[in-house]
Short mmCIF file of C-alpha atoms and ligand atoms in Angstrom, two decimals:
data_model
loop_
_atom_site.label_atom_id
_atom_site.label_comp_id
_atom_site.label_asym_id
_atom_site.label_seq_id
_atom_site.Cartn_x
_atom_site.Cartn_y
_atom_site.Cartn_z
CA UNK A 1 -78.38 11.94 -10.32
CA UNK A 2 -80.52 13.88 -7.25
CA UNK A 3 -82.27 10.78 -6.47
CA UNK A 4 -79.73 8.34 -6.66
CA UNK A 5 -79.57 6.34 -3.71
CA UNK A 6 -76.75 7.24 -1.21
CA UNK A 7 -77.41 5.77 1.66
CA UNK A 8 -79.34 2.91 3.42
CA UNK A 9 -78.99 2.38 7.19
CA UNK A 10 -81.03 0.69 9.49
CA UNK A 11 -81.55 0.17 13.59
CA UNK A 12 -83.67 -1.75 16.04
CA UNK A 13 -86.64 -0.09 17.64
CA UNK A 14 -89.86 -1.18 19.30
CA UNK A 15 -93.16 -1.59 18.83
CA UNK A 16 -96.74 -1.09 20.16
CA UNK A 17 -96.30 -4.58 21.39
CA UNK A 18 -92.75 -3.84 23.06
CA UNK A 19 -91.32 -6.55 20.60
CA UNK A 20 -88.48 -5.09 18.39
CA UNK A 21 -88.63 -4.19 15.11
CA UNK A 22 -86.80 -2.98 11.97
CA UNK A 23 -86.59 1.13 11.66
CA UNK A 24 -84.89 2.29 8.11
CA UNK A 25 -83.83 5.46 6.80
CA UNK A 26 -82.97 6.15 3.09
CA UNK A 27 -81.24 9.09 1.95
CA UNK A 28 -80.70 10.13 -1.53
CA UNK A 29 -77.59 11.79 -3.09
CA UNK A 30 -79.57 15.63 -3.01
CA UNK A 31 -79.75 15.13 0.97
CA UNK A 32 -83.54 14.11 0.65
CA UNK A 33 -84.38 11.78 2.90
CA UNK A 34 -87.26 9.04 3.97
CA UNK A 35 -87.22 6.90 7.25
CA UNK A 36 -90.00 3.52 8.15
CA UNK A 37 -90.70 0.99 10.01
CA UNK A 38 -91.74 -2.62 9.82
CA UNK A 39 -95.14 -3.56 11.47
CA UNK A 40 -95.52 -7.21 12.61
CA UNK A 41 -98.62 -9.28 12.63
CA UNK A 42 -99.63 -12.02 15.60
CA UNK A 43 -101.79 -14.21 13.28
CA UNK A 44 -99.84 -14.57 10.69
CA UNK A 45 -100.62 -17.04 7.42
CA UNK A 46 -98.58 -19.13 6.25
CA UNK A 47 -98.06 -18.01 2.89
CA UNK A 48 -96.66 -14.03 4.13
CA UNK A 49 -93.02 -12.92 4.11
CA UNK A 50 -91.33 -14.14 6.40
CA UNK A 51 -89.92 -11.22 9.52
CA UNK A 52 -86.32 -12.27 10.67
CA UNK A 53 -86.18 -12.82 14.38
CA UNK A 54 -82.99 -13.77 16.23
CA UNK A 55 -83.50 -17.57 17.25
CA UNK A 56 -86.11 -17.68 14.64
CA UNK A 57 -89.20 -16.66 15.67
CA UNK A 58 -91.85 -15.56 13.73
CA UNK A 59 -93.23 -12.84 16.78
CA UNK A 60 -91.76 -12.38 20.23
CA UNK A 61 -89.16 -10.67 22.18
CA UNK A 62 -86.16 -11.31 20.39
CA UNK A 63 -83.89 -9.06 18.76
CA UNK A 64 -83.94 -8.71 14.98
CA UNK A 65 -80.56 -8.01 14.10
CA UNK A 66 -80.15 -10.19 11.53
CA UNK A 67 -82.18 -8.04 9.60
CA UNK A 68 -81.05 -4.96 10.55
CA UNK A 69 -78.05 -6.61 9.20
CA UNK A 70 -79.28 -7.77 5.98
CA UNK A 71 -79.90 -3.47 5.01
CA UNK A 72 -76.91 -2.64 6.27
CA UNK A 73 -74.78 -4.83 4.23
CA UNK A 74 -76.66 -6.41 1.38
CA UNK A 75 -79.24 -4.27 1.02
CA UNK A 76 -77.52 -1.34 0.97
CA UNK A 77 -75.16 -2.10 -1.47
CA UNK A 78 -77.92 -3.50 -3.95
CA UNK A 79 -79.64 -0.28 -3.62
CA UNK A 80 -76.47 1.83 -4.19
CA UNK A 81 -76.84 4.30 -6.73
CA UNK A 82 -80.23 3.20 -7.70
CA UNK A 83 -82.85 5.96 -9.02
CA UNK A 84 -85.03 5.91 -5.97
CA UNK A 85 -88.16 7.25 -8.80
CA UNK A 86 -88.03 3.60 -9.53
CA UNK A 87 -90.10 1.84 -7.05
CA UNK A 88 -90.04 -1.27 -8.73
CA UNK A 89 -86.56 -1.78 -9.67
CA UNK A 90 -85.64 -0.55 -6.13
CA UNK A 91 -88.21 -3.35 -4.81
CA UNK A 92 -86.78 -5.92 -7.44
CA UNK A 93 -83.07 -5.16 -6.50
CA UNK A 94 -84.22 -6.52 -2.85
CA UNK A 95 -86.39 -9.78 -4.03
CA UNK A 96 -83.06 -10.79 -6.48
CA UNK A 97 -81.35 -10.07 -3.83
CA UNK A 98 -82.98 -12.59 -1.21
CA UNK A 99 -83.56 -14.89 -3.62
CA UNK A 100 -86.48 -16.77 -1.76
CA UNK A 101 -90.47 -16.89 -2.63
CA UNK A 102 -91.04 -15.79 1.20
CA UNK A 103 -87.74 -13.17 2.11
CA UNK A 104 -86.78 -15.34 4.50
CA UNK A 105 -83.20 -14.53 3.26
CA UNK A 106 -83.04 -10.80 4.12
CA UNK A 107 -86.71 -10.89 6.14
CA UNK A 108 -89.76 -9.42 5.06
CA UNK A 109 -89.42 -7.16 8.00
CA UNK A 110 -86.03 -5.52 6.25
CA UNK A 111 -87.22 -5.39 2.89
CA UNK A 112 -90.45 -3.72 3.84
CA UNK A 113 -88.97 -0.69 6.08
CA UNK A 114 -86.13 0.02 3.23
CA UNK A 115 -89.39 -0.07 0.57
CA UNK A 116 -91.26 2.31 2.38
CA UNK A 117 -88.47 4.79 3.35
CA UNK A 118 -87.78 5.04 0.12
CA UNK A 119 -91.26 5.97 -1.41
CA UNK A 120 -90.70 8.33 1.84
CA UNK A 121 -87.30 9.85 0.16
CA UNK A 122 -88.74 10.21 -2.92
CA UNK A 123 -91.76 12.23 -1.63
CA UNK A 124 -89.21 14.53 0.59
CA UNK A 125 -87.16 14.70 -3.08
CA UNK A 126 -90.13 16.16 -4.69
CA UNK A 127 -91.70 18.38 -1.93
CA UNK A 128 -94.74 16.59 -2.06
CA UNK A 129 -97.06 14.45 0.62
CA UNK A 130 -96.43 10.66 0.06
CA UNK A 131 -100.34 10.20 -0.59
CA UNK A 132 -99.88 12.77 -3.59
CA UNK A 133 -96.76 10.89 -4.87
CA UNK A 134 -98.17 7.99 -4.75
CA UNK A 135 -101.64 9.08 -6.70
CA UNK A 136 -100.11 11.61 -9.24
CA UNK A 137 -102.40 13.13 -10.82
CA UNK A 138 -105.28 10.87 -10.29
CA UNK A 139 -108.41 11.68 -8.03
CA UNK A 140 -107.80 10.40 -4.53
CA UNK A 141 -110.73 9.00 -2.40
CA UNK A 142 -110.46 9.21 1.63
CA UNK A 143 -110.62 5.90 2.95
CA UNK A 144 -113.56 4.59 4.60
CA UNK A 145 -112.39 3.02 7.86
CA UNK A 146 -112.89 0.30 9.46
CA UNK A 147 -112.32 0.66 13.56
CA UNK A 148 -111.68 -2.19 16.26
CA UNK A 149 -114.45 -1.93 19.62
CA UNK A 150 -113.51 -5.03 20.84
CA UNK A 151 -110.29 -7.16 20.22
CA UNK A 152 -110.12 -10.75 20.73
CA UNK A 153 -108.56 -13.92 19.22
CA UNK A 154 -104.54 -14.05 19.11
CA UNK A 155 -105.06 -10.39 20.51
CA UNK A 156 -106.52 -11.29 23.54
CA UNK A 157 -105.02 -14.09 25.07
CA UNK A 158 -107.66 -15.78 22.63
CA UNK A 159 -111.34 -14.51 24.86
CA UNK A 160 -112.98 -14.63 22.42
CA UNK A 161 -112.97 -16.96 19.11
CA UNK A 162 -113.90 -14.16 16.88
CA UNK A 163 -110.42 -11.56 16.63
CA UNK A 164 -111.76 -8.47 15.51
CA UNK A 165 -114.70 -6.41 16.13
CA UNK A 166 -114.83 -3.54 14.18
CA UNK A 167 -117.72 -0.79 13.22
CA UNK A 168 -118.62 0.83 9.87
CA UNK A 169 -119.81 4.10 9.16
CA UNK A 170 -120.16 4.49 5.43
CA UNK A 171 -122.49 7.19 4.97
CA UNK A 172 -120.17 9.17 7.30
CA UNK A 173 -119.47 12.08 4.63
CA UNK A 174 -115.80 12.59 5.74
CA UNK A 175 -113.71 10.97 7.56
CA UNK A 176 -113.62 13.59 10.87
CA UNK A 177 -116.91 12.41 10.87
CA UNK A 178 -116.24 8.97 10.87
CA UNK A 179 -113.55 9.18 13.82
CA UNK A 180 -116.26 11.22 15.62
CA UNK A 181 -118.90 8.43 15.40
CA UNK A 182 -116.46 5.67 16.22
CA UNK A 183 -115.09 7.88 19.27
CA UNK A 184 -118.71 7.94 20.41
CA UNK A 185 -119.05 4.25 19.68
CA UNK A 186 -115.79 3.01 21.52
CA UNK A 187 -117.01 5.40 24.66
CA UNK A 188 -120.45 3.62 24.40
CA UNK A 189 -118.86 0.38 24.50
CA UNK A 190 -116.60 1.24 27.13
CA UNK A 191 -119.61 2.36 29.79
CA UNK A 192 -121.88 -0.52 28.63
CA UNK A 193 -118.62 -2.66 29.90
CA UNK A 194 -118.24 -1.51 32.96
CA UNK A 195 -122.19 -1.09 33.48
CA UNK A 196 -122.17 -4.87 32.63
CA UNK A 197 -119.46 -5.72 35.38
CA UNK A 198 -117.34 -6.52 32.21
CA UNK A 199 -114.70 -3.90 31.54
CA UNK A 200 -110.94 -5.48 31.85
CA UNK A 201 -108.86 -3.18 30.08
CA UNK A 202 -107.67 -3.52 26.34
CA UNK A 203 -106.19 -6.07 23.77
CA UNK A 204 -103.41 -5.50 21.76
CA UNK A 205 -104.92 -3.05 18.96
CA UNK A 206 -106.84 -1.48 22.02
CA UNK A 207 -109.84 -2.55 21.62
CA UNK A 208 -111.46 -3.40 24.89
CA UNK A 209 -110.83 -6.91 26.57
CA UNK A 210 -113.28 -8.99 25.33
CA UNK A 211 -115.27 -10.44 28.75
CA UNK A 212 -117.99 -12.25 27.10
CA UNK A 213 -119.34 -16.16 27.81
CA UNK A 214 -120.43 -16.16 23.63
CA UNK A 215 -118.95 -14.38 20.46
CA UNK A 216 -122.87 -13.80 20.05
CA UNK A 217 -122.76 -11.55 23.59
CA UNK A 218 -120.15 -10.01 21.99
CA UNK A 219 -122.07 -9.03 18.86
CA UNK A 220 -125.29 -7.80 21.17
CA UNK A 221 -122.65 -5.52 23.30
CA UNK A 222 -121.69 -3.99 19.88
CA UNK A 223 -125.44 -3.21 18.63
CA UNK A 224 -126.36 -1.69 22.19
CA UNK A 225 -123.50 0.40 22.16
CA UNK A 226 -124.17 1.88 18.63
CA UNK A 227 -127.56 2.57 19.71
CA UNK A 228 -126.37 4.04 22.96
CA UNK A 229 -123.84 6.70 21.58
CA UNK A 230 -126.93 6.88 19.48
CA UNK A 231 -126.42 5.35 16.31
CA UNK A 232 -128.96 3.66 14.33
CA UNK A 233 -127.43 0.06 13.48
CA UNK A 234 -127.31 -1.05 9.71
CA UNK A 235 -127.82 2.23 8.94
CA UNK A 236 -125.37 4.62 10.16
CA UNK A 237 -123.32 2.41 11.73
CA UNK A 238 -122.56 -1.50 10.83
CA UNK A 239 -120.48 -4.15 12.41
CA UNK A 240 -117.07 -5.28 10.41
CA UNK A 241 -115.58 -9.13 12.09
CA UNK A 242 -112.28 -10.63 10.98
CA UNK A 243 -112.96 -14.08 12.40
CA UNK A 244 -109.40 -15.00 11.57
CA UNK A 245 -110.39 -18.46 11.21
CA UNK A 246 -106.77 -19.49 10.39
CA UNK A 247 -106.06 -19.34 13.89
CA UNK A 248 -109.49 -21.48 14.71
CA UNK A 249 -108.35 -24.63 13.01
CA UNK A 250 -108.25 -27.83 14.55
CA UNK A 251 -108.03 -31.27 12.34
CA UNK A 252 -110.30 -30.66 8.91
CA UNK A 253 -112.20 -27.70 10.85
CA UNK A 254 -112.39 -25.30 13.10
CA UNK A 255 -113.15 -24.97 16.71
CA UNK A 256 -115.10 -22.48 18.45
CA UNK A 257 -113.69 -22.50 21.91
CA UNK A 258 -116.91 -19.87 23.79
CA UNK A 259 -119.26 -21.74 21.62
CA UNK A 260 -117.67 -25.41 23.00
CA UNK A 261 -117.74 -26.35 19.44
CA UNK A 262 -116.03 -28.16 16.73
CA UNK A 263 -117.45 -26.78 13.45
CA UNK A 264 -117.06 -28.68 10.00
CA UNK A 265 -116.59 -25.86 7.20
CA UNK A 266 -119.22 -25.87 5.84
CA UNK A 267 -120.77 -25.30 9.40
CA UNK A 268 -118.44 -22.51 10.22
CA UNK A 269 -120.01 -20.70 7.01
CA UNK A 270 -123.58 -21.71 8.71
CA UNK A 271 -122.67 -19.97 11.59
CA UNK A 272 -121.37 -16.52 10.30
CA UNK A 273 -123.86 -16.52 7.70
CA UNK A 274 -126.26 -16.53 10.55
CA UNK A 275 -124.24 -13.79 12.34
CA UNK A 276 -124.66 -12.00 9.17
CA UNK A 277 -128.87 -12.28 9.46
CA UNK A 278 -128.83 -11.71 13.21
CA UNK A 279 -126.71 -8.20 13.38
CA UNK A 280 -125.77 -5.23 10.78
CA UNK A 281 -123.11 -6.91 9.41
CA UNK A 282 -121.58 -5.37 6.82
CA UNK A 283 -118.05 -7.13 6.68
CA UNK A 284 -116.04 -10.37 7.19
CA UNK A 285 -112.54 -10.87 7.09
CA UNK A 286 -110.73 -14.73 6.99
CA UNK A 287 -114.33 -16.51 7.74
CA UNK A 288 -112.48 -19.58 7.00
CA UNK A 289 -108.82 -20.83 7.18
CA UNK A 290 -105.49 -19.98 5.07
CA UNK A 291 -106.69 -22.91 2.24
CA UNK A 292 -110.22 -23.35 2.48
CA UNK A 293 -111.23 -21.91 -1.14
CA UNK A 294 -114.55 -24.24 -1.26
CA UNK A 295 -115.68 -22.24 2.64
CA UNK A 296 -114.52 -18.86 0.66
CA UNK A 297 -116.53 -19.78 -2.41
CA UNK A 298 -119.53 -21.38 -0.19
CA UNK A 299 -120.11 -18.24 1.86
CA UNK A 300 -119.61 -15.52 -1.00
CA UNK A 301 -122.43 -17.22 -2.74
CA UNK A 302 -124.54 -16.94 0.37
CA UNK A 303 -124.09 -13.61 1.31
CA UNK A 304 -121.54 -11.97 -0.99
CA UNK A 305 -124.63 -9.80 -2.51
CA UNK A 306 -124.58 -7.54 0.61
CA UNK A 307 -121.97 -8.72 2.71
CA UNK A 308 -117.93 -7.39 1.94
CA UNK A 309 -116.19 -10.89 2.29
CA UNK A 310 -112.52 -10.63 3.15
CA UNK A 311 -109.20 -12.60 2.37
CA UNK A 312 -106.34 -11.90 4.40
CA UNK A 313 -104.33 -14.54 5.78
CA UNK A 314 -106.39 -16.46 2.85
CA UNK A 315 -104.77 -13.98 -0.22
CA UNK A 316 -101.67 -12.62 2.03
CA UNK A 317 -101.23 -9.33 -0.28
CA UNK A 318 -100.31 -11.79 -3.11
CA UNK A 319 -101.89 -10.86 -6.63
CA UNK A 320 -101.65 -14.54 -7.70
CA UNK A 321 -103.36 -15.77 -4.84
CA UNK A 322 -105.99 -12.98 -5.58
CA UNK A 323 -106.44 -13.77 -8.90
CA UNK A 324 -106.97 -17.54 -8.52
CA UNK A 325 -109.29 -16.68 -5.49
CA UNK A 326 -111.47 -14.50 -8.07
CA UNK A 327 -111.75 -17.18 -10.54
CA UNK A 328 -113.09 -19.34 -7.79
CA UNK A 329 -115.14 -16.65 -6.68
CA UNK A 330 -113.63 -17.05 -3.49
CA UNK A 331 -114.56 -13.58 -1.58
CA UNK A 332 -114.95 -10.22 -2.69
CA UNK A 333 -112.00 -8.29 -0.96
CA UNK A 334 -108.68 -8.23 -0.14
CA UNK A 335 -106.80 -6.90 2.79
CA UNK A 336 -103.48 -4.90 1.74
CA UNK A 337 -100.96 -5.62 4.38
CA UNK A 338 -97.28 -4.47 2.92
CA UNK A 339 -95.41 -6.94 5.28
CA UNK A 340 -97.45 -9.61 4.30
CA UNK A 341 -96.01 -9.09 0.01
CA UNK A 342 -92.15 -7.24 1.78
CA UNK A 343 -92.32 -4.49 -1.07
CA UNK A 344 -94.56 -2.08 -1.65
CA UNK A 345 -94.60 -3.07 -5.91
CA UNK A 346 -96.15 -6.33 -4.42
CA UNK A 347 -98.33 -4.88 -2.31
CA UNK A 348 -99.58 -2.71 -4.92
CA UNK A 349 -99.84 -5.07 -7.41
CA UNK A 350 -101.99 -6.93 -5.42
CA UNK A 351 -104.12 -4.18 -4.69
CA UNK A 352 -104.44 -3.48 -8.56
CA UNK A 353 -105.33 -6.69 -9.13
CA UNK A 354 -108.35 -7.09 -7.05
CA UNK A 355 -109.47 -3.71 -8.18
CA UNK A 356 -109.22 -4.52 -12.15
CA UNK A 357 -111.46 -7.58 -11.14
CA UNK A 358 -114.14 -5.96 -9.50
CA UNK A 359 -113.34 -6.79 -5.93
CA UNK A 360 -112.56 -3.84 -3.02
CA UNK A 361 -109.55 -3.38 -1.57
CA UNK A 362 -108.91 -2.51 2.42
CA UNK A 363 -105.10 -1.31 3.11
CA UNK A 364 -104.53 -2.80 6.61
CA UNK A 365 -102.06 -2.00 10.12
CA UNK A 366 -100.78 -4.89 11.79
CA UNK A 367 -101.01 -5.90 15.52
CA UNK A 368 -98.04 -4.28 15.75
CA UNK A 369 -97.49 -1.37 15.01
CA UNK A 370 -95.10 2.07 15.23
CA UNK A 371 -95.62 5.58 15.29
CA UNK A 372 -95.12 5.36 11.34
CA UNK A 373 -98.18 6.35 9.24
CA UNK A 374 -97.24 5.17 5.82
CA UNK A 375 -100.33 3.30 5.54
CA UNK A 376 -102.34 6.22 5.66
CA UNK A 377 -100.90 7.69 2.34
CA UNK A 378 -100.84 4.61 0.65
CA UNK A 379 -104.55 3.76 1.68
CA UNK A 380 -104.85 7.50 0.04
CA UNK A 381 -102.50 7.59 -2.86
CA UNK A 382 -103.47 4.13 -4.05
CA UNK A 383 -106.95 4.86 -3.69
CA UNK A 384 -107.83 1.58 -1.51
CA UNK A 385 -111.42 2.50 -0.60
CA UNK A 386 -110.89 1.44 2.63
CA UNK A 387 -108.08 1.45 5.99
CA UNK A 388 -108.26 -1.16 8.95
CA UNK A 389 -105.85 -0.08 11.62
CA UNK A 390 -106.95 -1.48 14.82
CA UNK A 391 -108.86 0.54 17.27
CA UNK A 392 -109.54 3.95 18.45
CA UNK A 393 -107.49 4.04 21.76
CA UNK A 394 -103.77 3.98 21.31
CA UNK A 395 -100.80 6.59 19.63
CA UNK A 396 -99.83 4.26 16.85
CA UNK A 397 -103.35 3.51 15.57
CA UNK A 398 -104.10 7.14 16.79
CA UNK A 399 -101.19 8.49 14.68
CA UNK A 400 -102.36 6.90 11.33
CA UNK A 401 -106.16 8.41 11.81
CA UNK A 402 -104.62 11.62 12.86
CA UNK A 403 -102.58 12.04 9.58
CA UNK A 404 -105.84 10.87 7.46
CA UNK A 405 -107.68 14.25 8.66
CA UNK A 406 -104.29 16.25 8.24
CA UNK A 407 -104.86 14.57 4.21
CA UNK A 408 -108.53 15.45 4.16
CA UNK A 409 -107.51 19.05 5.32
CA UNK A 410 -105.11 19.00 2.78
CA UNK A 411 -107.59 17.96 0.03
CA UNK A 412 -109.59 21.08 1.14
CA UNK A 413 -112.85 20.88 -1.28
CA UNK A 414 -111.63 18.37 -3.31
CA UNK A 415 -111.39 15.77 -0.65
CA UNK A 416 -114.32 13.19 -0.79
CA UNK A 417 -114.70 10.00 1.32
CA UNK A 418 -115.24 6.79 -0.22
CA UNK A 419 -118.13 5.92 1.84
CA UNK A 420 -120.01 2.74 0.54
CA UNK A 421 -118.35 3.10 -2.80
CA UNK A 422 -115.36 1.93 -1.26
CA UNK A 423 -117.32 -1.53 -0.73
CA UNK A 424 -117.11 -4.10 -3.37
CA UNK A 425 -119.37 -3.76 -6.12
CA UNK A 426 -122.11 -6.42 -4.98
CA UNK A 427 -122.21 -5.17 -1.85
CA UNK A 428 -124.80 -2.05 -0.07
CA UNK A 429 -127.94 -3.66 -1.44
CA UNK A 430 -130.90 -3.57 0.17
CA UNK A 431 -130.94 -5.80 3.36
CA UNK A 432 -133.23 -5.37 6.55
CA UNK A 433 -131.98 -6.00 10.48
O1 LIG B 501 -105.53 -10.30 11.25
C1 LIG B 501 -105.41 -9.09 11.04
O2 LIG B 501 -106.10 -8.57 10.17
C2 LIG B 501 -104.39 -8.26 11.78
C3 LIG B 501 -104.94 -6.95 12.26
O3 LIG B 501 -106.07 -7.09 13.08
O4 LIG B 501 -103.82 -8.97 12.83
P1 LIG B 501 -102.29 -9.43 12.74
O5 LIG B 501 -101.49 -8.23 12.38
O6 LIG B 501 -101.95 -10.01 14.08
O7 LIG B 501 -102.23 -10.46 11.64
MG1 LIG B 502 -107.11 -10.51 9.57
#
């Protein structure tokens, strides 16, 4: 059989972060080949696959041979043979194999490059684009992304409380236009930094260091940026936060280091809900912590109308966790991050899930990140709606909004961009700044 599996091998490399990382490369018995690489997140929930570090860690410097390892025996012999066509008994092979609810046997961070470079062998088998692969004969969408100005939290040597500060541009039309609005925006913010006395450099993603004495100065910086590349905000361009509140915990609640403050949950919700009247807010991601379903349920019934409410460390790419989430009505969204599920047949059946109950679905980067831009495709081929992959300022979030105009190019007059119906389907009502 052409796409039998012949070979699985896998090496260290290194990441945006310079932290190493798991690199694999599948070849099938034709010669077709497929190569990825594992991102790794720095705010991490609990509930994600586990990435295999030497001496244990979850993110840091150490090697991670023991994973390389794990493809290079185990894996690899699994997978020998196997009809690479079949995704999910490829990705089954692997979770048998490791045996554990969390991959902590073979690591997340193995299982996830050998599941991507094979979608990437099978695409090379066919002659086709992975995003094409992946969608068959279906009518793709280009994403509608969602782009990092400022970086903070676990990013940023926690500055600010808030992690992610990201713009919007629905009614962007394509997504060349979108890139050219956020390159505008991120210039914007960069001047109104340094006219400020503020600019000191970048955070991980590459968003720029967040200098501010409030996440509410933060938040003002944004709007007067938009305006000054000359954006109307809340209507061409809205603000997008992942508050990452996870990482905010402390006791029963959650504390706001620039605000001094140690917020009850229910108080947390007050205060993002208020973000949400204050500025064009169009998005939050992980407003409250890994568990808290009552904050999840609490602030989607406050502003889930017109306001995209995230899980991510909340669902971590798990269609169970989404599924009990939706019967709590516990958010409206749910962030797609393949590491967090270790195969792409989890990821995606996450992603499917959400979608078949009404909720949008955002494929997400990590914090770090490689030159690969699988993400892209899927984000395409699975029809997401929507991409998050950092900021606007560095080659491997550069590389993954590069290959989404090569796509749209590709798409010639077919392409269309997902725009605002990539947003859940409460959300883009009516709603004045
Ligand atoms: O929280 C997130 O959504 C991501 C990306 O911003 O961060 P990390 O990869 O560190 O989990
Ligand atoms: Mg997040």
């Amino acid at each position: 059989m052409k796409t039998g599996i012949a070979s699985v091998f896998a090496r260290q490399i290194w990441d945006s972060r310079g932290c190493p990382t798991v690199e694999a490369e599948v070849t099938l018995a034709s010669g077709a080949s497929g190569r990825a690489a594992a991102p790794a997140g720095a705010s991490r929930g609990e509930y994600e696959a586990i990435d295999l570090r030497d001496g244990g860690i979850a993110f840091g410097g150490k090697g991670v041979g023991r994973a390389v390892d794990a493809v290079n025996g185990p894996i690899a012999k699994a997978l020998q043979a196997v009809d690479a066509r079949d995704q999910a008994l490829v990705d089954s092979r692997m979770i048998e194999g490791d045996g554990t609810s969390n991959k902590s046997v073979f690591g997340g961070n193995a299982t996830v490059a050998v599941s991507m470079a094979v979608a990437h062998a099978v695409a090379d088998a066919e002659g086709l684009p992975l995003w094409r692969l992946l969608a068959g004969d279906r009518h793709v969408r280009i994403p509608l992304p969602e782009i990092q100005i400022f970086g903070g939290g676990a990013h940023a040597g926690r500055r600010t409380d808030v992690q992610d500060f990201m713009i919007m541009a629905p009614q962007a039309g394509s997504i060349r236009r979108a890139l050219e609005i956020t390159g505008n925006v991120y210039h914007a913010a960069g001047a109104a930094m340094e006219d400020a006395g503020l600019l000191a450099g970048t955070a991980d993603e590459g968003g720029w260091w967040p200098n501010f004495d409030s996440n509410e100065a933060a938040l003002s910086m944004l709007v007067s940026a938009i305006e000054r590349a000359g954006y109307r905000p809340g209507e061409d361009v809205f603000i997008s936060l992942d508050i990452a509140a996870n990482e905010l915990r402390s006791g029963t609640g959650y504390q706001l280091n620039l605000d001094g403050e140690k917020l009850s949950s229910d108080e947390i919700v007050d205060r993002v809900v208020r973000w949400s009247e204050d500025y064009p807010i169009l998005s939050v991601e992980d407003p409250v912590g890994q568990d808290d379903t009552a904050g999840m349920a609490n602030i989607t019934a406050r502003i889930g109308e017109t306001v995209q409410i995230i899980g991510d460390d909340f669902l971590v790419t798990d269609a169970g966790r989404v599924a009990k989430a939706a019967e709590a009505a516990a958010g409206n969204a749910v962030l797609v991050k393949v590491n967090q599920a270790g195969t792409l047949t989890e990821a995606r059946a996450a992603l499917e899930t959400a979608r078949e109950l009404g909720w949008a679905t955002i494929v997400s980067a990590r914090s770090g990140e490689t030159e690969d831009v699988t993400i892209a495709h899927l984000a395409t081929g699975w029809n997401a709606g929507q991409i998050k992959v950092g900021s606007f300022a560095r080659s491997e979030r550069m590389a993954k909004w590069n290959e989404l105009l090569r796509i749209e190019e590709a798409l010639g007059s077919n392409a269309e961009f997902a725009g605002a119906g990539g947003l859940p389907r409460r959300v883009g009502k009516e709603k004045a700044w």
